[in-house]
XYZ file of C-alpha atoms in Angstrom:
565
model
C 0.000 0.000 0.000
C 2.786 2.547 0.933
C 4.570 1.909 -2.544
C 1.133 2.713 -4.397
C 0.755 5.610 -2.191
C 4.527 7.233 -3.249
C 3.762 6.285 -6.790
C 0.393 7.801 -7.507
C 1.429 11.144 -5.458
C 4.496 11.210 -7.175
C 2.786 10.489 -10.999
C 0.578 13.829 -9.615
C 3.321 15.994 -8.737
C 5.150 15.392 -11.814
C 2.218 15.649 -14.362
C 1.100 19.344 -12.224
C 4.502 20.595 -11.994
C 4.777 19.654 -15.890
C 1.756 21.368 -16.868
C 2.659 24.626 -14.661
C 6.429 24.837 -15.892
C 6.736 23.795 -19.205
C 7.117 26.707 -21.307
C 4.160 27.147 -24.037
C 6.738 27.091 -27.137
C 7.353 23.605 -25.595
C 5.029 22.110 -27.392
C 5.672 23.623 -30.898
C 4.582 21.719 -34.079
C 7.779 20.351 -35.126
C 9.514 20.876 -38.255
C 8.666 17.607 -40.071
C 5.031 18.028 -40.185
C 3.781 19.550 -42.933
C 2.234 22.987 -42.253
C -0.662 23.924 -44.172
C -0.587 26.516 -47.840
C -1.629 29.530 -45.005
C 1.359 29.419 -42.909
C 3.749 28.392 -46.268
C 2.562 31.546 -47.755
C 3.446 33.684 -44.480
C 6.753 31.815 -44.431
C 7.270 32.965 -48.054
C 6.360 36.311 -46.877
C 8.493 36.905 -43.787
C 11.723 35.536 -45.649
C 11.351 37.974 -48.669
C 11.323 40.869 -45.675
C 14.096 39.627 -44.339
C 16.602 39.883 -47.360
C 14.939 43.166 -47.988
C 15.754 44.023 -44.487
C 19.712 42.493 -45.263
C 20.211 44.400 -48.178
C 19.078 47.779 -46.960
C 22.037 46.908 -43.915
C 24.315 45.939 -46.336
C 23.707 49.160 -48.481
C 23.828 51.350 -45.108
C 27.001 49.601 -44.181
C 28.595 49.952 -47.709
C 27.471 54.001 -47.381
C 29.133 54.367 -44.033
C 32.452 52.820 -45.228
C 32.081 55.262 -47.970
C 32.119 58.345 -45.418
C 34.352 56.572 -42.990
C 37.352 56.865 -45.744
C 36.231 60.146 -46.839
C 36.369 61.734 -43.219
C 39.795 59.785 -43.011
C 41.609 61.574 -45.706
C 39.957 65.065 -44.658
C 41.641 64.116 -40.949
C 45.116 63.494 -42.847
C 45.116 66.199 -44.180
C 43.398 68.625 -41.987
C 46.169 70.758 -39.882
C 43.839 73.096 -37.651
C 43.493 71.498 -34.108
C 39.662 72.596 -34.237
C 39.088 70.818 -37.347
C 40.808 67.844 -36.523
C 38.836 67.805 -33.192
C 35.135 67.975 -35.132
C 36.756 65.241 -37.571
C 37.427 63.083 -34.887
C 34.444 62.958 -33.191
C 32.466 62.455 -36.416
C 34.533 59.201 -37.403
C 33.910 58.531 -33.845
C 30.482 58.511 -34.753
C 30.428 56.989 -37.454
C 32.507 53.745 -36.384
C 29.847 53.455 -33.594
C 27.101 53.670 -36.624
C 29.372 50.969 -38.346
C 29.345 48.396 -35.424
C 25.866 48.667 -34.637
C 24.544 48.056 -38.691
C 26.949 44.819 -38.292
C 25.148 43.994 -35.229
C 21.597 44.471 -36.951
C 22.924 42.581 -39.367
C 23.710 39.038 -37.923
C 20.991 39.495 -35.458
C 18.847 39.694 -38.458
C 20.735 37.008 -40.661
C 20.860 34.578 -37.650
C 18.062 35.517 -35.430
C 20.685 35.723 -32.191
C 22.061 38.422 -30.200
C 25.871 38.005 -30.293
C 25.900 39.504 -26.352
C 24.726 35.265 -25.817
C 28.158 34.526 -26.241
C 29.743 37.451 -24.516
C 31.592 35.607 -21.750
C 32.840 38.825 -19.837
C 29.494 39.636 -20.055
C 28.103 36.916 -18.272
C 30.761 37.021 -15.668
C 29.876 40.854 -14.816
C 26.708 40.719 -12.891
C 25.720 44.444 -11.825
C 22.683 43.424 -9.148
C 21.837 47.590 -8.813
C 20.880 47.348 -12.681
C 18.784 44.269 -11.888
C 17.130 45.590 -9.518
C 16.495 48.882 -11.333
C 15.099 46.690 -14.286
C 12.481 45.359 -11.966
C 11.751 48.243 -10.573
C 11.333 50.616 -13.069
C 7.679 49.117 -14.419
C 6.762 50.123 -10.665
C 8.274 53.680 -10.588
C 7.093 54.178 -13.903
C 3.623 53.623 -13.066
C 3.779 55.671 -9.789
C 5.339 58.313 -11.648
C 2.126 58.245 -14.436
C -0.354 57.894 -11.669
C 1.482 61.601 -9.703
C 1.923 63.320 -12.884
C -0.647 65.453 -12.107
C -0.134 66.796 -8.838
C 3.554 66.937 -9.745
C 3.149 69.466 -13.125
C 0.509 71.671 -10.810
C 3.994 71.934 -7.975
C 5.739 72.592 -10.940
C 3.784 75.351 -12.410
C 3.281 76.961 -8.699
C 6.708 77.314 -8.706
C 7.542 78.561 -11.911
C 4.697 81.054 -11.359
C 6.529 81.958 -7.999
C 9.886 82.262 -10.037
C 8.801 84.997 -12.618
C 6.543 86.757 -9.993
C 9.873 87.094 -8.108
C 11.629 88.502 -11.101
C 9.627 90.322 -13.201
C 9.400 93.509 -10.316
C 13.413 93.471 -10.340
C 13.422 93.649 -14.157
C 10.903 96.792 -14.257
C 12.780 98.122 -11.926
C 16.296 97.658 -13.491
C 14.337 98.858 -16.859
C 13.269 102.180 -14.580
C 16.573 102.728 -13.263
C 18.130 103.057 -17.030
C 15.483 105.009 -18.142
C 16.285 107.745 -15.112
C 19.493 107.860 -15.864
C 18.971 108.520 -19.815
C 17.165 111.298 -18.671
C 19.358 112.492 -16.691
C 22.694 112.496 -18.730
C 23.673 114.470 -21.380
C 26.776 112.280 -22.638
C 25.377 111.459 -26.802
C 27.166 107.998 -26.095
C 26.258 107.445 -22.842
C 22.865 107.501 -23.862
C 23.277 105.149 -26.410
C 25.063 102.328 -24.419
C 22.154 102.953 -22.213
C 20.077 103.119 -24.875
C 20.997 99.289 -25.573
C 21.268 98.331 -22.281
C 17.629 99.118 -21.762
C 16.270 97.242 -24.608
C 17.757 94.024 -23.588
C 16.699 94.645 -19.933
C 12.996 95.372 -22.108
C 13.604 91.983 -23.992
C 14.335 90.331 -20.360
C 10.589 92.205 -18.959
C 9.008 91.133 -21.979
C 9.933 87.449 -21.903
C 9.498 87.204 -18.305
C 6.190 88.184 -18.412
C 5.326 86.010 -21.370
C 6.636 82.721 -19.441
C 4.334 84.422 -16.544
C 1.206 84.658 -18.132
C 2.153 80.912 -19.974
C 2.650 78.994 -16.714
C -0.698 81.071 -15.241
C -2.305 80.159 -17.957
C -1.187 75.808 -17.695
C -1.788 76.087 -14.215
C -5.329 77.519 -14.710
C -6.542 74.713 -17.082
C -4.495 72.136 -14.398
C -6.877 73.090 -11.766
C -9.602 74.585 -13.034
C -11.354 70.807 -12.616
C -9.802 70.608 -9.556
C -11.840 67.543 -7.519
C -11.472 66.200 -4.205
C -9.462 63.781 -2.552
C -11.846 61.057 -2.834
C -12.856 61.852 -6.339
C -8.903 62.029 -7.294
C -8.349 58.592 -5.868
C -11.995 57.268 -6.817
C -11.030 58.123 -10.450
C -7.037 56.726 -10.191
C -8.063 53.344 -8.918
C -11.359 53.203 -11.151
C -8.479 53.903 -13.811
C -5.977 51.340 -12.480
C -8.468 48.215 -12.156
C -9.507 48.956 -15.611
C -6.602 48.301 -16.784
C -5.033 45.844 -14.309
C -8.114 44.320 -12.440
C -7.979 41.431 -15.068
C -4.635 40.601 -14.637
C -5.191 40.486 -10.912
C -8.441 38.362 -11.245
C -6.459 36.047 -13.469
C -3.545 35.662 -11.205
C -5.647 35.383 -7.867
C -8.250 32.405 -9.319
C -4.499 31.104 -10.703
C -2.751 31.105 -7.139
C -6.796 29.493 -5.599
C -6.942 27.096 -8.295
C -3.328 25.453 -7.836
C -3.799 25.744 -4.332
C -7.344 24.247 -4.185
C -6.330 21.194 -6.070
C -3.478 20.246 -4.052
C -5.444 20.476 -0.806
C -8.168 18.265 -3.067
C -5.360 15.646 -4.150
C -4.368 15.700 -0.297
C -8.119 15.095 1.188
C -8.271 12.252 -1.423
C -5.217 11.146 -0.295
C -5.534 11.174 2.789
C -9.726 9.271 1.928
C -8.123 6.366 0.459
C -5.045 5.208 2.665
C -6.118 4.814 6.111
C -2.618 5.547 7.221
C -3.026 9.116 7.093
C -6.122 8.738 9.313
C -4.096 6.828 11.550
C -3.604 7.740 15.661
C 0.012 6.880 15.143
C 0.889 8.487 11.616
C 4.846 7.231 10.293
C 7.254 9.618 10.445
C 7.457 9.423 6.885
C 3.655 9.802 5.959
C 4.032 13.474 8.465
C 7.066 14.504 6.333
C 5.078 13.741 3.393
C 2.494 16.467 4.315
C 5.158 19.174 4.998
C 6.482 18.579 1.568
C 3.258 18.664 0.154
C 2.337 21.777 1.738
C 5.317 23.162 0.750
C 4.871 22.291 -2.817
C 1.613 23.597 -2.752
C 2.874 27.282 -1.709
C 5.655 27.271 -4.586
C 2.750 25.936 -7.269
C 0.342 28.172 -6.369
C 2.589 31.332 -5.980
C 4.396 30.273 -9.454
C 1.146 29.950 -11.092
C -0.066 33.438 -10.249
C 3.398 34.838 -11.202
C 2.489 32.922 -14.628
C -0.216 34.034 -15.647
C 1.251 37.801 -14.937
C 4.257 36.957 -17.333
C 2.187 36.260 -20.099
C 0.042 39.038 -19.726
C 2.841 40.825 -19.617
C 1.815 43.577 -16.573
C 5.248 44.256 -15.671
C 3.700 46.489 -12.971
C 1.764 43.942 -11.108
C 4.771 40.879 -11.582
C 7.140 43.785 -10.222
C 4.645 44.156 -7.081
C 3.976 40.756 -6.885
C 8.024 39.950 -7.109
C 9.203 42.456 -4.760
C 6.489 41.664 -2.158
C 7.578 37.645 -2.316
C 11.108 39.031 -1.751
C 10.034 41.085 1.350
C 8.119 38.297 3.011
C 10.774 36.145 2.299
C 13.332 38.869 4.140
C 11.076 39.084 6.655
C 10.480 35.494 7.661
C 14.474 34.891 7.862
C 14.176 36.714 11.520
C 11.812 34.041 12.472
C 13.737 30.883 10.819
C 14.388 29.524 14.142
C 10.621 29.786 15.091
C 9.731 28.346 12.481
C 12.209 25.567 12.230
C 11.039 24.467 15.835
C 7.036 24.489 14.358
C 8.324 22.084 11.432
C 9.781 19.789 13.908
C 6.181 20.231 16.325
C 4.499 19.113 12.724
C 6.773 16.354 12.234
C 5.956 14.983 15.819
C 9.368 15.818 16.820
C 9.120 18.606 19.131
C 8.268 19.038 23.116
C 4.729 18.309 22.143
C 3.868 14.986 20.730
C 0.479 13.624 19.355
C -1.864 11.643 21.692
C -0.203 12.947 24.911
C -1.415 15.430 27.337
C -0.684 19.018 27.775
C -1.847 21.917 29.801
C -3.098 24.886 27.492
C -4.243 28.026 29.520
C -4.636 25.621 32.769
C -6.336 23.088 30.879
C -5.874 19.921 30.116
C -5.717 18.860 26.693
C -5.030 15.724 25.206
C -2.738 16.079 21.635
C -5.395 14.849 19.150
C -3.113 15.981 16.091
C -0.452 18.571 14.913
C -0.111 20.090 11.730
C -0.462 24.340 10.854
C -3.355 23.833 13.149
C -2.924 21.394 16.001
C -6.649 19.993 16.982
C -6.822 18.793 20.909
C -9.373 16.889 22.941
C -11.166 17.328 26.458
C -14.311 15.196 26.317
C -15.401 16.901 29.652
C -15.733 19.806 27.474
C -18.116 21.235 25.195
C -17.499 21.925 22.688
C -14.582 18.750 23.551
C -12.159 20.076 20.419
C -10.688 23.241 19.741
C -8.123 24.031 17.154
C -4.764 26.116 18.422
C -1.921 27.573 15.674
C 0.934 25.560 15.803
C 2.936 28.304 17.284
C 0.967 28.915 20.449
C 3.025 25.381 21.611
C 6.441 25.954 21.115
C 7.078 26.931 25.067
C 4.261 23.574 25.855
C 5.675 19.904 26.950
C 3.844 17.140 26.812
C 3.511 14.208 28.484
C 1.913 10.484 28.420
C -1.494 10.193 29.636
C -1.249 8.404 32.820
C -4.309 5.176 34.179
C -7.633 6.954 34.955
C -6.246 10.602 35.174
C -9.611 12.916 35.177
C -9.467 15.841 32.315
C -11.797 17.794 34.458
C -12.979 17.839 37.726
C -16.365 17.536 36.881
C -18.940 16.843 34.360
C -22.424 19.026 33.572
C -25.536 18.144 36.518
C -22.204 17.586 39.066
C -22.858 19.606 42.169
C -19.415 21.055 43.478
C -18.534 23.139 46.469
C -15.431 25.854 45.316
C -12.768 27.484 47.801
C -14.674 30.513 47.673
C -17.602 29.191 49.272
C -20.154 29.067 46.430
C -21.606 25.845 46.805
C -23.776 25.138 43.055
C -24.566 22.702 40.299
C -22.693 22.860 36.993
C -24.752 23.806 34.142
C -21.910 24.237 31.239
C -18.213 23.695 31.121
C -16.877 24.612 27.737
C -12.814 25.344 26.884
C -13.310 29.237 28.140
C -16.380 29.480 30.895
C -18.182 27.247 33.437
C -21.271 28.536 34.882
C -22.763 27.268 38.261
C -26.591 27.195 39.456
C -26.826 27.946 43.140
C -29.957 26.919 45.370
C -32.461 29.162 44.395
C -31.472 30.095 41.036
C -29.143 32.268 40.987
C -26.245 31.946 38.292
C -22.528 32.335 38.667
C -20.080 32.386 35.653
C -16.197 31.828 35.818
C -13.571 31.459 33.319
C -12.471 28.009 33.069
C -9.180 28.689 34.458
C -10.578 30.610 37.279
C -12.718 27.921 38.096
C -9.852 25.006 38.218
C -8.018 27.433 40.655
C -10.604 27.371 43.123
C -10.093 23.497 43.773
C -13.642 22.397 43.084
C -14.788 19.645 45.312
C -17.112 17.239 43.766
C -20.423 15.640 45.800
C -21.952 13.810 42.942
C -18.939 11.114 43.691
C -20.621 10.326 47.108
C -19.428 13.008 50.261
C -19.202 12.776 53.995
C -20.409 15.139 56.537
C -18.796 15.339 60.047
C -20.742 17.066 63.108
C -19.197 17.270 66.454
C -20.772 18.178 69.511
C -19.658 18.408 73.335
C -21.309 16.695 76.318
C -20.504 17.886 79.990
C -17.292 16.049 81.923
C -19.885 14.675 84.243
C -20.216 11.575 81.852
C -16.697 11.171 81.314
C -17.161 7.208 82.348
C -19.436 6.287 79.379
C -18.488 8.896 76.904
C -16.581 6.443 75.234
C -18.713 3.273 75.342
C -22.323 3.396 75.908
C -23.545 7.070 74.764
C -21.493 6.482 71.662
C -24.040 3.285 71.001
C -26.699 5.345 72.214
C -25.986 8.466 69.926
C -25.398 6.499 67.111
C -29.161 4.179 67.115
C -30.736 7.842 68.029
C -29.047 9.400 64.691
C -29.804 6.307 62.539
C -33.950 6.489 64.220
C -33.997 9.808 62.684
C -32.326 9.659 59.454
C -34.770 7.021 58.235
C -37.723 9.241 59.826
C -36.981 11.786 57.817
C -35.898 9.442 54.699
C -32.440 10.089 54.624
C -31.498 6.440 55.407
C -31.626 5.327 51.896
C -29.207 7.430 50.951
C -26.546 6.808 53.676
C -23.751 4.419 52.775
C -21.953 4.478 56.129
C -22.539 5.972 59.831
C -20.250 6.174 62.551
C -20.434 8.189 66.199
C -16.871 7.626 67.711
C -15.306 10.259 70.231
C -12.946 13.003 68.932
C -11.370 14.575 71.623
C -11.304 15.890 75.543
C -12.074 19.972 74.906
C -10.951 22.593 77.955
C -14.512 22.236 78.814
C -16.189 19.572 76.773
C -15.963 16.003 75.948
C -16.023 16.175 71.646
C -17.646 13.720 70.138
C -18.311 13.270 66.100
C -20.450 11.887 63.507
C -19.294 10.633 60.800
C -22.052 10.093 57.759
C -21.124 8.932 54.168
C -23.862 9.744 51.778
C -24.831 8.800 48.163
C -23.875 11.347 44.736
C -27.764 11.423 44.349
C -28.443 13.358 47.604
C -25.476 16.403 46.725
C -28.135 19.091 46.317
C -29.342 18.630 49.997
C -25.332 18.801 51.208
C -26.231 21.964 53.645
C -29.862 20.732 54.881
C -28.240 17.437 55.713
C -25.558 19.189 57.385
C -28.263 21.209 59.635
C -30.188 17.963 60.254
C -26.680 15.968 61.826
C -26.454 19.295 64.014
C -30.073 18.847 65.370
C -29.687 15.510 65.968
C -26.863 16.299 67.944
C -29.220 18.250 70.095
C -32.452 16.149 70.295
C -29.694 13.188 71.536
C -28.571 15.224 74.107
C -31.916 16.492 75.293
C -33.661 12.738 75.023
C -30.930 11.215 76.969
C -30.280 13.972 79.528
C -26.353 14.293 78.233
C -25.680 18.172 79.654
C -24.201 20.384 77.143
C -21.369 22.625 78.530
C -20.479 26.111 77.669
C -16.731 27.793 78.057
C -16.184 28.948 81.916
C -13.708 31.302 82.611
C -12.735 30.254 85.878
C -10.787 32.975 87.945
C -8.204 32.004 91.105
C -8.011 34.400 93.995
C -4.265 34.752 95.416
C -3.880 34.247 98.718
C-alpha cells in the first residue's frame, strides 16, 4: 500500500509541476510536419522581408564605409586642431554607426544576439541594474499615476519664479530710463540706450513665461476635484486596466492551491494511514512537503499568468512583495524551524499525549499548521490552536484513569470561595454554576480550576461534632457512643435520609478545655449532593435532640478565675 501511495502522489506531482512549468513554445509543431498553404505563404512572406531588411544593412554599411574613408583623408590632411577635433568625433560617430549596422545585421541574418556569447558579459553581474530593471515598471507607473499633482507643484513654482523677477526687471528697466534722462553724454545715452532694450527683452519674456505657466496652471486646476474623487477616479483607472490581470492571477494562485489540498483530502480518503492515531514519520514529512509544494505551485502559477500578460507592474509588485516576506520570515527561521519539527511529531509536544493549554488539560489529538486537541469533559470537547501557540508547551503520556476535568455538567461542586452550586456548562473558556435558588454564577475556566472544586456527585461525607458535659466522662466512650449512634440512625430514616446513607459512625474526637467532643461521621450517596447543607443542619439537630432525650448536659466555656492568697 505505501509503494502505491509514493507512486500515484508522485505520478501527480510530476504531471502538475509539468503542466505549470513547461514553457508554451514547448510544445511547438515540429519541423517535419507539414504545415498547411496559409502558414507556407506567411513563411514565403516573412523571408522575402528579411533579405529586404539584409540588403538595406548591407547598403547602409557599404554608405558608411564610404564616409568613414572620406572623413579619413579630410583628418590626414586637416592641420587646424579645431578641425581635426570635429573630424574626430564624427569618425567617432560613425565607427559606432558601423558596429551597430553589423550587429543588426547578424541578429537579423541569424536571429541571435551576439551579447549570448559574450563571456565577460556573463561574468559581470551588476545586481543595482537588476534591480532597477524590476523596478522601473513600478516607478514608472507611480510616476504616471502623480503626474498630475507633480506638473501643478511645478507650475506653482515657476509662477513663484517669474513673480519674483519680473518687479526686479521693471525696476532695473526704470533705473536706465532715469538715468537717460538724466545724462547728457550722446554715447552714454546710447550704451544705455541698448542696455535698456535688452533689460525690455528680459521684462518682456518674463512676463510672457508668466502669463504661460498662469495660464497651464489655470486649465491644471480649473477641474480641480477632491481627494476622494482624485483617488476614486485613479483606482477606477488602475483596475480597468489591471483588475484582469489580478483576477487572473488570484483564481491562478486558488486554483493550484485548491487542487493540491483536493489531491491531499483524497489522499488522505483512500489510505487509512493518514487517518491513523500513530501516523509514520514518513507519511508526516510527506504532508510538509506537500504543503510546501503547494505554496511554490500556487505562488508560481499566479506569477504565470502575470508573465504572459505581460503587466510588468503587477509581476514587479507581486516579485518584490515575495522578496520582502521572504526577508522578513528569515528573523523568524528559528521559530519556524522548531514548528516544522512540532508538525513532524518531533518537538516538546507529541500527538496523543497530554498538555496543559491556559490551565487546561488537553489531550494532543493531532499537529499540523493547526494542532486539533481533545477534552471530552468539554463542550465543545475540540478546539483548534496555531501551531505556534506550543512551542514553550511539553507534553507528556497520559497516565491510568487521570480525570481531564474535575467535573462533568448536573455535578454539584462546592469551590474554595464558598459558592456551593450545580454545573450547568463547562466549555474550553467558561463554566457557569446554578446555586440553590437560582441564581447563576459564571467563571472562566481557568478561574474555576483554581478554586479546587470539590465534587459531591462522587458520594461526600459530613462530620458534626458536639460536646457533652465532663460529668459523663465514664461512658463517653462506650455506651452514649451506642446510644448516639441508634438515636441518629432512628432519625435519618424518619426523615428518609437512610436510603441514601452508605456508612454511619459516632466515635469520640477529643477531651475539649470544657467539653468532651464527640463526632459523627455520615457517608452519603452522589444522588443526595443538592441537599449537602440541609443534611448538614439535620446531623447538628440531631446532635441536640440526643442530648436532650438522653439527659447528656451540654457545657459552655467557663472562665474560671483564682483568687491569690
Amino acid at each position: 500500500m505505501n509503494s502505491n501511495l509514493f507512486r500515484d502522489l508522485t505520478l501527480i506531482i510530476i504531471l502538475f509541476s509539468y503542466l505549470i512549468f513547461t514553457p508554451l513554445n514547448a510544445h511547438a509543431v515540429p519541423e517535419s510536419i507539414a504545415l498547411p498553404a496559409d502558414s507556407a505563404q506567411q513563411l514565403t512572406n516573412l523571408g522575402s522581408s528579411q533579405t529586404e531588411t539584409l540588403s538595406n544593412l548591407l547598403q547602409y554599411k557599404t554608405e558608411l564605409k564610404e564616409q568613414i574613408r572620406s572623413v579619413k583623408k579630410q583628418l590626414n590632411k586637416s592641420t587646424q586642431p579645431i578641425d581635426k577635433e570635429t573630424l574626430s568625433a564624427t569618425l567617432a560617430d560613425l565607427n559606432l554607426q558601423l558596429q551597430n549596422v553589423r550587429q543588426n545585421f547578424i541578429k537579423v541574418a541569424t536571429g541571435l544576439d551576439l551579447s549570448i556569447f559574450n563571456e565577460t558579459g556573463k561574468q559581470n553581474f551588476a545586481w543595482q541594474e537588476e534591480v532597477e530593471t524590476l523596478v522601473r515598471p513600478l516607478l514608472q507607473e507611480l510616476k504616471e499615476m502623480t503626474k498630475r499633482p507633480r506638473q501643478i507643484e511645478r507650475l506653482k513654482s515657476r509662477v513663484a519664479y517669474f513673480e519674483s523677477r519680473l518687479p526686479r526687471a521693471e525696476e532695473a528697466v526704470q533705473s536706465i530710463t532715469n538715468l537717460i534722462n538724466a545724462t547728457k553724454s550722446a554715447d552714454l545715452k546710447e550704451e544705455l540706450q541698448n542696455l535698456k532694450g535688452e533689460f525690455e527683452k528680459h521684462q518682456t519674456n518674463i512676463d510672457n513665461q508668466l502669463d504661460v505657466a498662469r495660464f497651464e496652471l489655470n486649465e491644471l486646476t480649473k477641474d480641480k476635484q477632491s481627494f476622494y474623487e482624485s483617488t476614486k477616479k485613479v483606482m477606477a483607472v488602475f483596475f480597468k486596466s489591471r483588475g484582469k490581470n489580478i483576477l487572473v492571477a488570484m483564481l491562478a494562485f486558488a486554483g493550484v492551491f485548491i487542487f493540491f489540498r483536493f489531491v491531499d483530502r483524497i489522499f488522505k480518503k483512500s489510505y487509512p494511514v493518514f487517518k491513523a492515531k500513530e501516523r509514520p514519520f514518513y507519511i508526516r514529512l510527506l504532508e510538509v512537503l506537500l504543503l510546501i509544494f503547494t505554496v511554490i505551485s500556487a505562488t508560481s502559477a499566479s506569477l504565470f499568468t502575470l508573465y504572459i500578460s505581460g503587466d510588468w507592474f503587477l509581476l514587479s509588485i507581486a516579485i518584490i512583495f515575495i522578496f520582502g516576506a521572504l526577508w522578513t520570515a528569515r528573523e523568524g527561521f528559528t521559530r519556524y524551524y522548531e514548528q516544522v519539527k512540532l508538525i513532524l511529531n518531533l518537538g516538546s509536544v507529541r500527538e496523543n499525549e497530554l498538555m496543559i493549554y491556559k490551565g487546561i488539560p488537553w489531550q494532543v489529538e493531532r499537529l499540523a499548521l493547526f494542532a486539533k486537541l481533545k477534552n471530552t469533559a468539554l463542550s465543545p470537547s475540540r478546539i483548534r490552536v496555531p501551531i505556534g501557540e506550543l512551542e514553550n508547551v511539553i507534553s507528556r503520556p497520559v497516565g491510568k484513569n487521570e480525570p481531564w476535568f474535575p467535573c462533568m455538567i448536573d455535578d454539584w461542586v462546592i469551590l474554595s470561595d464558598g459558592v456551593r452550586g450545580k454545573v450547568v456548562s463547562q466549555s474550553p473558556d467558561m463554566v457557569e454554576v446554578i446555586q440553590r435558588g437560582g441564581a447563576y454564577i459564571t467563571y472562566q475556566t481557568s478561574d474555576f480550576l483554581g478554586l479546587n472544586p470539590k465534587n459531591l456527585s462522587r458520594n461526600f461525607r459530613l462530620k458534626s461534632v458536639f460536646g457533652i458535659d465532663y460529668a459523663h466522662q465514664a461512658d463517653c466512650t462506650s455506651t452514649i457512643l451506642k446510644q448516639a449512634k441508634d438515636f441518629v440512625s432512628a432519625k435519618l430514616e424518619e426523615d428518609d435520609y437512610s436510603k441514601y446513607v452508605l456508612n454511619l459512625n459516632v466515635e469520640f474526637e477529643s477531651a475539649g478545655a470544657s467539653s468532651l467532643n464527640i463526632v459523627i461521621i455520615a457517608d452519603f450517596h452522589r444522588d443526595i449532593a443538592a441537599l449537602y447543607g440541609r443534611l448538614q443542619r439535620a446531623l447538628q439537630r440531631y446532635s441536640v435532640e440526643a442530648c436532650t432525650h438522653f439527659g447528656w448536659n451540654i457545657p459552655f466555656d467557663q472562665l474560671v478565675v483564682h483568687k491569690a492568697e
